[in-house]
PDB file of C-alpha atoms and ligand atoms in Angstrom:
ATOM      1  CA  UNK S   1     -53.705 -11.816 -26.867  1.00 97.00           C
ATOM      2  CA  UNK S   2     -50.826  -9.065 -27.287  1.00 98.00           C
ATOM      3  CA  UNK S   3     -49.104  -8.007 -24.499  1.00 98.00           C
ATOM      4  CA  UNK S   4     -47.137  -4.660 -23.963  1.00 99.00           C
ATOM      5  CA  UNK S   5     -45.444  -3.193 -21.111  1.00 99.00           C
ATOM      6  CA  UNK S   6     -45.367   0.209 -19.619  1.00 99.00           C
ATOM      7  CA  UNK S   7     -42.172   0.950 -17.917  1.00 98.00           C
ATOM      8  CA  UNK S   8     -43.417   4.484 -15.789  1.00 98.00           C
ATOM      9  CA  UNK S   9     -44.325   6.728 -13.354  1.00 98.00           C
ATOM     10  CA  UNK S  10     -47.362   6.334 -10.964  1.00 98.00           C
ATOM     11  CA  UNK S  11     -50.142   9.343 -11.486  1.00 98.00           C
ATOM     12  CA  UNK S  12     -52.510   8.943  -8.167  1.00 98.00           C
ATOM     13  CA  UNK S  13     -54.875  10.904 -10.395  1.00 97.00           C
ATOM     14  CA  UNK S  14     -54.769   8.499 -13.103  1.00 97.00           C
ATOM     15  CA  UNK S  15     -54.443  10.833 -15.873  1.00 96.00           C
ATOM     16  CA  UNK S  16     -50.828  10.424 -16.686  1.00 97.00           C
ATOM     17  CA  UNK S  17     -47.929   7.660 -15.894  1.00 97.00           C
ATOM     18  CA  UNK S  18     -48.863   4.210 -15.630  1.00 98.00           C
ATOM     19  CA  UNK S  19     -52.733   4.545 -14.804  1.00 98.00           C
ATOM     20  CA  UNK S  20     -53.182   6.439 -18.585  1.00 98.00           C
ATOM     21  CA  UNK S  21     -50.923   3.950 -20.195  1.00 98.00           C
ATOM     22  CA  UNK S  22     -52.916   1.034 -18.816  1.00 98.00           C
ATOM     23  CA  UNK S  23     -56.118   2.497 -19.660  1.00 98.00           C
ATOM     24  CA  UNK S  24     -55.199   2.982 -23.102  1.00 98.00           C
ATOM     25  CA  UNK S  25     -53.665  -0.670 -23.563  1.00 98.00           C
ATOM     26  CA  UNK S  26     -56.852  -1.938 -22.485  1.00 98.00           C
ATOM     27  CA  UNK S  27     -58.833   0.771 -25.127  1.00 98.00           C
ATOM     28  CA  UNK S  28     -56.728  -0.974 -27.918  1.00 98.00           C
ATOM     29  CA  UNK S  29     -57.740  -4.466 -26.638  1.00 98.00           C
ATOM     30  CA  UNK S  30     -53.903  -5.108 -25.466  1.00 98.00           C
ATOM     31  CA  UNK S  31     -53.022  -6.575 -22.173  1.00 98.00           C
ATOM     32  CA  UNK S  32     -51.028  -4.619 -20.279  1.00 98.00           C
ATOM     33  CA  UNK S  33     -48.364  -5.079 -17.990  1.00 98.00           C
ATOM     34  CA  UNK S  34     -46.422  -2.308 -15.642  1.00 98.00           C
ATOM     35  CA  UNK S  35     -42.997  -1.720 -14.056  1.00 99.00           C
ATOM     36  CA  UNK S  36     -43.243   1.741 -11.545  1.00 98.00           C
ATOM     37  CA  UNK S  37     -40.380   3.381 -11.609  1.00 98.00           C
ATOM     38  CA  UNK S  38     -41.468   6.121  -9.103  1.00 98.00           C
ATOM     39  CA  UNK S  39     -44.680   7.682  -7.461  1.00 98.00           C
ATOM     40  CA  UNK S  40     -46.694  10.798  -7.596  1.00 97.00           C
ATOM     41  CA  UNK S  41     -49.426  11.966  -4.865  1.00 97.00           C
ATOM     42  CA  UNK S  42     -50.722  14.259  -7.743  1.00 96.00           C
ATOM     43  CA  UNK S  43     -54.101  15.860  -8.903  1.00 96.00           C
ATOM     44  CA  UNK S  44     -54.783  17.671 -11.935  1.00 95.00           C
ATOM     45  CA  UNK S  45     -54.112  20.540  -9.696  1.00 94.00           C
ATOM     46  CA  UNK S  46     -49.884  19.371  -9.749  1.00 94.00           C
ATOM     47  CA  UNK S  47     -47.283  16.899  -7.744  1.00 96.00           C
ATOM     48  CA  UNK S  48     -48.087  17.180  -3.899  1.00 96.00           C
ATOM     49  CA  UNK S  49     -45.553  14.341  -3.320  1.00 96.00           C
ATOM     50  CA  UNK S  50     -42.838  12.355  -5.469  1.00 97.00           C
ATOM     51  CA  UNK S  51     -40.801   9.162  -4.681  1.00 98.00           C
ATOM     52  CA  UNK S  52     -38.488   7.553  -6.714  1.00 98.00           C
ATOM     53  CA  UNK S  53     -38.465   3.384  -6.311  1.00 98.00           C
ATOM     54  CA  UNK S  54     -35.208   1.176  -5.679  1.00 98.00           C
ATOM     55  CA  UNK S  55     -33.508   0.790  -9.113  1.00 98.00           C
ATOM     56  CA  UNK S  56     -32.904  -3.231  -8.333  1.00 98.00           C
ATOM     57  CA  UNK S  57     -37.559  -3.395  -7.992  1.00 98.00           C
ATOM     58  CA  UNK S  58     -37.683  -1.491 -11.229  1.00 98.00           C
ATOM     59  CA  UNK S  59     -35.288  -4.352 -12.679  1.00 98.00           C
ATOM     60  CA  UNK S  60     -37.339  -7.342 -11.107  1.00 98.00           C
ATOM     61  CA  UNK S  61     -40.375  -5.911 -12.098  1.00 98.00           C
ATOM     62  CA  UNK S  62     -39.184  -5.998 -15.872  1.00 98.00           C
ATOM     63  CA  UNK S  63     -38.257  -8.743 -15.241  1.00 98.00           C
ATOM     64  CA  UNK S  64     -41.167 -10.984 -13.819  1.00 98.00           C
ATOM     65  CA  UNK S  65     -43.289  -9.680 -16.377  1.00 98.00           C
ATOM     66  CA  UNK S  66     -40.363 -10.269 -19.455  1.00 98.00           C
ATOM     67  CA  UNK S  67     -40.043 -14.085 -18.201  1.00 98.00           C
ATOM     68  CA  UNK S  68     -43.245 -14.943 -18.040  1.00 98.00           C
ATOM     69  CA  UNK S  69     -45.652 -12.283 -19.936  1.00 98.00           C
ATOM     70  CA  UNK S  70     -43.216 -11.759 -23.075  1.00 98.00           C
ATOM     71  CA  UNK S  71     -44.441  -8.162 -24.189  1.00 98.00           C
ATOM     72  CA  UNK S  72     -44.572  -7.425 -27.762  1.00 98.00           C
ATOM     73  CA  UNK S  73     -43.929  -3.812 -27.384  1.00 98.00           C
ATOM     74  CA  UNK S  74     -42.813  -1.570 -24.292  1.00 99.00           C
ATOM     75  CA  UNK S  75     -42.755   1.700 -23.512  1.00 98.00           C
ATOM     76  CA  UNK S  76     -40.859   3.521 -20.938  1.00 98.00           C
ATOM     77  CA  UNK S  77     -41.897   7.242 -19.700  1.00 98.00           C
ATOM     78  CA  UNK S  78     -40.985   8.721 -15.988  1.00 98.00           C
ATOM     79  CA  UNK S  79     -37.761   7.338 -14.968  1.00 98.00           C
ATOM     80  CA  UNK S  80     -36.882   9.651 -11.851  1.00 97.00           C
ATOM     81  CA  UNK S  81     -33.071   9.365 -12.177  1.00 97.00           C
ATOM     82  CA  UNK S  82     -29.915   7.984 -13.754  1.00 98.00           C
ATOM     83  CA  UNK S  83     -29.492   5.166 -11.442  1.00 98.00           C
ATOM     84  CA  UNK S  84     -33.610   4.124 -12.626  1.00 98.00           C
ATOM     85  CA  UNK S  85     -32.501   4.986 -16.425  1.00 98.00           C
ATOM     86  CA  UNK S  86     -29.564   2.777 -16.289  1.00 98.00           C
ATOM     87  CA  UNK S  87     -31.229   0.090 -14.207  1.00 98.00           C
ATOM     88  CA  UNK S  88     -34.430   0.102 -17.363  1.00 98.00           C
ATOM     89  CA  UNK S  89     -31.579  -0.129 -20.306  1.00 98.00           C
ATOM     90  CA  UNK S  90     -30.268  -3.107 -18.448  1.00 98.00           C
ATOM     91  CA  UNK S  91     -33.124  -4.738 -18.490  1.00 98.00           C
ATOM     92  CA  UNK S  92     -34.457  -3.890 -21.686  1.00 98.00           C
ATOM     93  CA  UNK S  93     -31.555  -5.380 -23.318  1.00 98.00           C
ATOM     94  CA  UNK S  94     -31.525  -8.550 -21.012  1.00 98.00           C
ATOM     95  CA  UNK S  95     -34.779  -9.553 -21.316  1.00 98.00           C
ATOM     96  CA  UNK S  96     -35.076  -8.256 -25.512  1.00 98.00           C
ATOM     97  CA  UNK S  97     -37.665  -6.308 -24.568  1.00 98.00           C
ATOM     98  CA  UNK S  98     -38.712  -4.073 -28.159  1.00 95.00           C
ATOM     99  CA  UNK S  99     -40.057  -2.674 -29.854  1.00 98.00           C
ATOM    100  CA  UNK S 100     -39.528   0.049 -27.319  1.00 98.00           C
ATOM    101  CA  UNK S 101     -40.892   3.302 -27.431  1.00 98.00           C
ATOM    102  CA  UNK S 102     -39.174   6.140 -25.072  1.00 98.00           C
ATOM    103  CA  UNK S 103     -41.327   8.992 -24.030  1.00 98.00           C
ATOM    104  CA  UNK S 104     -38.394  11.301 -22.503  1.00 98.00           C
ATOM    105  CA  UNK S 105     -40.889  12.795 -19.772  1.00 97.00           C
ATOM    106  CA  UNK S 106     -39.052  15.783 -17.717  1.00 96.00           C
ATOM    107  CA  UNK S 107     -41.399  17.412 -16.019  1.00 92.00           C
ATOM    108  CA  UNK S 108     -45.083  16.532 -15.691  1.00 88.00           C
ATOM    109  CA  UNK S 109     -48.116  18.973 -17.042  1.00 80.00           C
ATOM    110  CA  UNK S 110     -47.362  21.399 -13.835  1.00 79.00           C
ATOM    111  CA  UNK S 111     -43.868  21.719 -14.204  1.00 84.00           C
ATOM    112  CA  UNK S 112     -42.665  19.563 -11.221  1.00 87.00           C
ATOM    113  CA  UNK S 113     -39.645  17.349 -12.310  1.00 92.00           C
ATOM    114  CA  UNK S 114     -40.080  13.641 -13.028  1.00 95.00           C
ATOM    115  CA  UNK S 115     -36.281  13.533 -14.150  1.00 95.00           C
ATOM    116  CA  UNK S 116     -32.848  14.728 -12.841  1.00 93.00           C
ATOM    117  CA  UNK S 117     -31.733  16.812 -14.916  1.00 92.00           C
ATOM    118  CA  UNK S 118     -27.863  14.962 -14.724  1.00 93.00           C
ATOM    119  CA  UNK S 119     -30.232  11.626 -15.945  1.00 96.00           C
ATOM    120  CA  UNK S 120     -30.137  13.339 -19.425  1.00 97.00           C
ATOM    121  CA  UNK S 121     -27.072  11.889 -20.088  1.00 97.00           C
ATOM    122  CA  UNK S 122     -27.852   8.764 -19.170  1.00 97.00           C
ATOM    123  CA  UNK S 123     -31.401   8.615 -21.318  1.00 98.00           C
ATOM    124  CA  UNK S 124     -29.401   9.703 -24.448  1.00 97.00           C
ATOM    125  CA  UNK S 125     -26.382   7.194 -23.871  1.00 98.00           C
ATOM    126  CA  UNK S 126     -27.933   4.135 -22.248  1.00 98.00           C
ATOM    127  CA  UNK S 127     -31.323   4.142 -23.457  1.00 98.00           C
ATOM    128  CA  UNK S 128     -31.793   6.160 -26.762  1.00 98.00           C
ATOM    129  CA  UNK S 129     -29.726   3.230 -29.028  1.00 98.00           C
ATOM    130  CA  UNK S 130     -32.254   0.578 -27.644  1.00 98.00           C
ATOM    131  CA  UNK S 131     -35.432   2.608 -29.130  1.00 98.00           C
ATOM    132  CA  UNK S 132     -37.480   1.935 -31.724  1.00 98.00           C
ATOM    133  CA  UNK S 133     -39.104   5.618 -31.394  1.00 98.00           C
ATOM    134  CA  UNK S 134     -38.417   8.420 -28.933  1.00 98.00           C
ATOM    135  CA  UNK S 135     -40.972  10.793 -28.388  1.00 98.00           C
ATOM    136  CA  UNK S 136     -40.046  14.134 -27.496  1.00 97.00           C
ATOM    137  CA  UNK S 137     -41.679  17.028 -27.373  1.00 95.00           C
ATOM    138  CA  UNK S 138     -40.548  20.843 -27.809  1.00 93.00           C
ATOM    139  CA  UNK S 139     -39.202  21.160 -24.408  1.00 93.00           C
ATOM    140  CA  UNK S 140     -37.766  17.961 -24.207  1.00 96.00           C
ATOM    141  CA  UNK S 141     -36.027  18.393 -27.176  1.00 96.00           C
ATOM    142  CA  UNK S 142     -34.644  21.856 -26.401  1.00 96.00           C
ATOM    143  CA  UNK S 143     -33.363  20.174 -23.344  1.00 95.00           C
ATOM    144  CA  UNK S 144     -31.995  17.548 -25.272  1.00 97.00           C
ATOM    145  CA  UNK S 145     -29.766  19.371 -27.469  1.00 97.00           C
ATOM    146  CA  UNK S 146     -29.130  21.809 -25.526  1.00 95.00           C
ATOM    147  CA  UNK S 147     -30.920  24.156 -28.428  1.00 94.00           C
ATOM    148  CA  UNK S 148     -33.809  26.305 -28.996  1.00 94.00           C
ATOM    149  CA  UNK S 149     -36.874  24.873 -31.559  1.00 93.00           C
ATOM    150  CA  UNK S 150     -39.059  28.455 -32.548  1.00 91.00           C
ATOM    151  CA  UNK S 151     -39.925  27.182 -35.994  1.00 89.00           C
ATOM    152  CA  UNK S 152     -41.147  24.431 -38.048  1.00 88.00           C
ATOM    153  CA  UNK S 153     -37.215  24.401 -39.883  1.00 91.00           C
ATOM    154  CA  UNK S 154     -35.613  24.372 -36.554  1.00 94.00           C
ATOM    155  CA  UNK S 155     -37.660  21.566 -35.842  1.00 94.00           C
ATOM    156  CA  UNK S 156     -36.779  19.736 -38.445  1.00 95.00           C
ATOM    157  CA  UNK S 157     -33.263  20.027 -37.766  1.00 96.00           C
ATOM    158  CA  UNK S 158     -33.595  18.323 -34.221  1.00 97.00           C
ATOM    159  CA  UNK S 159     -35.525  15.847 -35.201  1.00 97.00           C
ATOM    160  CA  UNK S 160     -32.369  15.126 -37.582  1.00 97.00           C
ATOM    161  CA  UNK S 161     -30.157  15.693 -34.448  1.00 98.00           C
ATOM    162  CA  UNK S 162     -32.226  13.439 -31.698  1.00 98.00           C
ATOM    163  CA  UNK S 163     -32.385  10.469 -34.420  1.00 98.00           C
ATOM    164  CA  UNK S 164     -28.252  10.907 -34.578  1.00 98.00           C
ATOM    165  CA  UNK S 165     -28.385  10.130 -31.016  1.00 97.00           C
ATOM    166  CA  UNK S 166     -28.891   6.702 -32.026  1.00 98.00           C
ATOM    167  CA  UNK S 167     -32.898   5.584 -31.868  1.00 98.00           C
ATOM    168  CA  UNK S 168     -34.166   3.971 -35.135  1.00 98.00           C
ATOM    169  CA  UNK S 169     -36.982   6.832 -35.386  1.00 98.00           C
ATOM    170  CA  UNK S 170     -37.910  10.022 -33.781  1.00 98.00           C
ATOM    171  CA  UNK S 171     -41.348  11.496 -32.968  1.00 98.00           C
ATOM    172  CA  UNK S 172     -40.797  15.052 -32.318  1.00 97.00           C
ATOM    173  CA  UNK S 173     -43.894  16.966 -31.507  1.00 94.00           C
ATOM    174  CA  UNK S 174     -45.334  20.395 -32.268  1.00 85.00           C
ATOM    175  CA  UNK S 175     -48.042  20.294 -29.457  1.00 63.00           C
ATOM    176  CA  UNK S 176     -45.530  23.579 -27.964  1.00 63.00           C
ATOM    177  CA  UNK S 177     -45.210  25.189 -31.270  1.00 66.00           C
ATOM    178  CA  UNK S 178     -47.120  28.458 -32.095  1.00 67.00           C
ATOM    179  CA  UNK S 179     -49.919  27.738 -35.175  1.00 71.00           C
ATOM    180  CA  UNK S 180     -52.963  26.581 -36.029  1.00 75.00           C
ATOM    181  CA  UNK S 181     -52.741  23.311 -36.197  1.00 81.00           C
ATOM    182  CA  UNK S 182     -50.253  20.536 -34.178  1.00 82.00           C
ATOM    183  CA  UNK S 183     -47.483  19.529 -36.447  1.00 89.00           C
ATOM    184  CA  UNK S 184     -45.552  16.228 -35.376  1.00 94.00           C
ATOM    185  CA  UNK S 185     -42.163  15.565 -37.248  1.00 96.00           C
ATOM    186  CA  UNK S 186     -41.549  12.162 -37.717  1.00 97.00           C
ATOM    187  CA  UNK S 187     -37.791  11.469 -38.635  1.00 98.00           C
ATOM    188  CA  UNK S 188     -36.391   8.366 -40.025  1.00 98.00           C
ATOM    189  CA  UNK S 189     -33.170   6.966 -41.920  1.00 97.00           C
ATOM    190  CA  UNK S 190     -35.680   7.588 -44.808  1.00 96.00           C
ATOM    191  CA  UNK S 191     -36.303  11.280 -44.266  1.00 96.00           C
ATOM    192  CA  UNK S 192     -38.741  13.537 -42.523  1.00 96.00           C
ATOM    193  CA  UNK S 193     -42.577  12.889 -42.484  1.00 96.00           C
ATOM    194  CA  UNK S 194     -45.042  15.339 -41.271  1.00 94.00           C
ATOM    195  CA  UNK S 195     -48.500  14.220 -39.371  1.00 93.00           C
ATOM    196  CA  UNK S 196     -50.739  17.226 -38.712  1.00 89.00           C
ATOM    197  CA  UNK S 197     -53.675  17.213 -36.346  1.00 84.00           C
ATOM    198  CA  UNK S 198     -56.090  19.917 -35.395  1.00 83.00           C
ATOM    199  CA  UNK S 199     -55.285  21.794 -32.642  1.00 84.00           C
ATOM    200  CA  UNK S 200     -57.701  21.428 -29.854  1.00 86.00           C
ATOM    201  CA  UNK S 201     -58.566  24.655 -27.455  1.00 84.00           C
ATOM    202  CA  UNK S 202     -58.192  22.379 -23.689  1.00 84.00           C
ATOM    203  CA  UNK S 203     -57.222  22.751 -20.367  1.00 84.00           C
ATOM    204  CA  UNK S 204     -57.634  19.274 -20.144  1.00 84.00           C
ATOM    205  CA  UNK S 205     -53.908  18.466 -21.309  1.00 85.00           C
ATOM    206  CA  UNK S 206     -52.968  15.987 -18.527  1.00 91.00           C
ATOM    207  CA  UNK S 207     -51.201  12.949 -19.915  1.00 93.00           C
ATOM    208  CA  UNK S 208     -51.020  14.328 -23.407  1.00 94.00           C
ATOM    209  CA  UNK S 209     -47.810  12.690 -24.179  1.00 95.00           C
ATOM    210  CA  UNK S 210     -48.679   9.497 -22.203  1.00 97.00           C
ATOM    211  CA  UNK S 211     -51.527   8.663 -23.947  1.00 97.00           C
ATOM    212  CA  UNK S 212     -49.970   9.225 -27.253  1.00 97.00           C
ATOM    213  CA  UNK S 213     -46.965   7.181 -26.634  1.00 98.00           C
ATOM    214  CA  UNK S 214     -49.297   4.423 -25.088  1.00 98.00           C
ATOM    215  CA  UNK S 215     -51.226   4.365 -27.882  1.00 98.00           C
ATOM    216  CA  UNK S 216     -48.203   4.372 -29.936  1.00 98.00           C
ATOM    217  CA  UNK S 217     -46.749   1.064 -27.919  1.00 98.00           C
ATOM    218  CA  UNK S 218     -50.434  -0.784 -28.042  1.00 98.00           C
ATOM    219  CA  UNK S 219     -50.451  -0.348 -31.657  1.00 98.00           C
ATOM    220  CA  UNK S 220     -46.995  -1.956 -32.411  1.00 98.00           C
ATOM    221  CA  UNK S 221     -47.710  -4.416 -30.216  1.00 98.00           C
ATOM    222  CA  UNK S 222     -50.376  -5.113 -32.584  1.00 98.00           C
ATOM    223  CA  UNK S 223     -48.049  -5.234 -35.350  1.00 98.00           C
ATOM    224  CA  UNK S 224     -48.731  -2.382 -37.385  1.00 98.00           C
ATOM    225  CA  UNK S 225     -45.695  -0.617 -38.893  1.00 98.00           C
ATOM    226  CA  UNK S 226     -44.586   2.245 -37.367  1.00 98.00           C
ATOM    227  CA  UNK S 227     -46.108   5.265 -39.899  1.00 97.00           C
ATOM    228  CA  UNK S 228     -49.834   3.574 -38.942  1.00 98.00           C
ATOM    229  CA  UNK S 229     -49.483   3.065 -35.667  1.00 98.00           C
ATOM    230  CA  UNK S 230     -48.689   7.183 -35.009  1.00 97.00           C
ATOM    231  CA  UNK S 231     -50.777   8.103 -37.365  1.00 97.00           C
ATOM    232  CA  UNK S 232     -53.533   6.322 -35.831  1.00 97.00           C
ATOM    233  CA  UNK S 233     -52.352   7.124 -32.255  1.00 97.00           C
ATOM    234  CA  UNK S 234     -52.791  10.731 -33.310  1.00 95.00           C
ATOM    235  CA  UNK S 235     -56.347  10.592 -34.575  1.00 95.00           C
ATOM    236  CA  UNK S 236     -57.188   8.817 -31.186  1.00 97.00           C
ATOM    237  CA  UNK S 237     -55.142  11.536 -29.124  1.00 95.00           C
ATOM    238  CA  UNK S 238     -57.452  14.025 -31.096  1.00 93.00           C
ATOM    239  CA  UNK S 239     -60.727  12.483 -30.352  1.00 95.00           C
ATOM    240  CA  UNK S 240     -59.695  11.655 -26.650  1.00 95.00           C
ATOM    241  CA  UNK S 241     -58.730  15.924 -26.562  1.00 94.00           C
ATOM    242  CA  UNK S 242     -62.306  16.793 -28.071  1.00 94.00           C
ATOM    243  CA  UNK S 243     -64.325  14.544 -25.582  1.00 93.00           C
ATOM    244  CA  UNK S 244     -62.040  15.327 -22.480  1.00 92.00           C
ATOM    245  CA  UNK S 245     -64.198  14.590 -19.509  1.00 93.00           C
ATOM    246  CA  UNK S 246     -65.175  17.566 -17.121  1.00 93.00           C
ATOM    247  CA  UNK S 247     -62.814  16.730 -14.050  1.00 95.00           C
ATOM    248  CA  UNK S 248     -60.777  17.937 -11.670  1.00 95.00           C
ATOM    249  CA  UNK S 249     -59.613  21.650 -10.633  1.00 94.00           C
ATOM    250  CA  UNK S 250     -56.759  21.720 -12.886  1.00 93.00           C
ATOM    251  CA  UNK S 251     -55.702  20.458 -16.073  1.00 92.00           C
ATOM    252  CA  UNK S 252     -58.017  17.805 -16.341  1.00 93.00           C
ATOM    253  CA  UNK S 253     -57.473  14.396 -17.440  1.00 94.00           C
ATOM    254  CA  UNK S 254     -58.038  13.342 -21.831  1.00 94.00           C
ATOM    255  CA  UNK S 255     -60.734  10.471 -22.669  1.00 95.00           C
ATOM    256  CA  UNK S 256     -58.888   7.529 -22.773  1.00 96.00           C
ATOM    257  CA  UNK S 257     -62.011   5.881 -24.151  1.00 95.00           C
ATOM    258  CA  UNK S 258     -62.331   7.545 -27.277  1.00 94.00           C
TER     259      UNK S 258
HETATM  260  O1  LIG X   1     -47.150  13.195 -18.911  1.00 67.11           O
HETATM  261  C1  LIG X   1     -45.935  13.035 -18.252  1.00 67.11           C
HETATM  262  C2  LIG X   1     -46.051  12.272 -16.992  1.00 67.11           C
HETATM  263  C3  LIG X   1     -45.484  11.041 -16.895  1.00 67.11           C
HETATM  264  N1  LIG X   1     -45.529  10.291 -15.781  1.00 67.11           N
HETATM  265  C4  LIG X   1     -46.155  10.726 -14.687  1.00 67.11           C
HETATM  266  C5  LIG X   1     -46.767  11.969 -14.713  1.00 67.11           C
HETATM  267  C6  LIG X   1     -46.707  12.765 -15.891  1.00 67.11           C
HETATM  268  C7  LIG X   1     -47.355  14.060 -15.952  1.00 67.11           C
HETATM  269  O2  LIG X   1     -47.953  14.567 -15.057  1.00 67.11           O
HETATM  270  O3  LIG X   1     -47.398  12.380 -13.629  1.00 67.11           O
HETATM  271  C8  LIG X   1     -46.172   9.883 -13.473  1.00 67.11           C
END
């Protein structure tokens, strides 16, 4: 049985944060483990109510499950603040925990902030160099480095930029981007790879990035090299867009059963 760990954010909802990556672990046949970093009262309406946890739990909940229920791939996506940022890099290079994927989640789908904005520093510094694959998208990026992305080139030059900031490969995704279909950038020491996907006409965006970066983890915890596992992750974010179950007022949750 493969194991992999999802180092996030609680979505009472269940359509983002820990509940999506858990339910996506499980859709890959991976067990999954969890470390909350912080919690939402949230609908698909938006955040009603946010609390950040103690940075010393977030570090013993790492660690129970890294001493006992060795995870063969992580992932890490809400993080609230520095002191939770610095408190996960800690640990991940403690306990060996890799590979680790890094979804740099700022705001969630409504706009309400699941990271400081003075943790930016921190994610880039103290957690970036410990990832096998960050996972940005437009707006993250912008925020980043401190840049705007309008167009495919300018796209192509931050995903250059983020992988100087020290992660061995960077995800950067055209989800935001204008066009007819959803261009991802994938940049590593070995140059630039494009994965294109359809672009799917949904409200039910909820946990987008969460899913994909889930997906991501359970499928290098499977062992497949890196390429496969997003370009498989991407077909399955597709399919669990198309057949996006009717819920909720708001932006509805994806199909994590696809
Ligand atoms: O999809 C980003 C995200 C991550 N984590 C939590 C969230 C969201 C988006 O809503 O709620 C807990």
């Amino acid at each position: 049985m493969r194991v992999a760990l999802t180092i996030a954010g609680s979505d009472s909802g269940g359509g983002a944060g820990v509940q999506a990556d858990l339910k996506v672990f499980t859709r890959f046949g991976v067990y999954g483990t969890s470390a909350l970093t912080l919690i939402t009262a949230q609908n698909t309406l938006g955040v009603q109510e946010l609390y950040l946890l103690p940075p010393a739990l977030v570090y013993a909940q790492i660690r129970s499950v890294a001493e006992d229920l060795p995870p063969h791939a992580a992932k890490t996506g809400a993080l609230g603040d520095a002191a939770i940022v610095e408190a996960v890099a800690e640990a991940v290079g403690r306990f060996g925990l890799g590979p680790l994927v890094v979804d740099p989640v700022m705001v969630a789908k409504g706009g309400d902030p699941l990271l400081a904005p003075e943790a930016v520093a921190a994610l880039k510094e103290k957690l970036f160099p410990l990832a096998s694959l960050i996972t940005p998208n437009r707006l993250e990026a912008e925020a980043l480095l401190g840049a705007p992305i309008r167009t495919l080139e300018e796209a192509e030059e931050a995903a250059k930029a983020l992988l100087a900031l020290g992660p061995k490969a960077v995800l950067l995704k055209g989800g935001h981007l204008e066009g007819e279909e959803a261009v991802d950038l994938l940049a590593t020491p070995e140059g630039l790879q494009a994965f294109r996907a359809q672009r799917v006409p949904t409200r039910n965006t909820h946990g987008t990035g969460c899913t994909l970066s889930a997906a991501i983890t359970a499928l290098l915890a499977l062992g497949r090299p890196l390429e496969v596992a997003v370009a498989e992750a991407k077909a399955y974010l597709t399919r669990a867009l198309l057949s996006a179950p009717p819920l909720g007022r708001g932006h509805g949750p994806l199909n994590h059963w696809a």
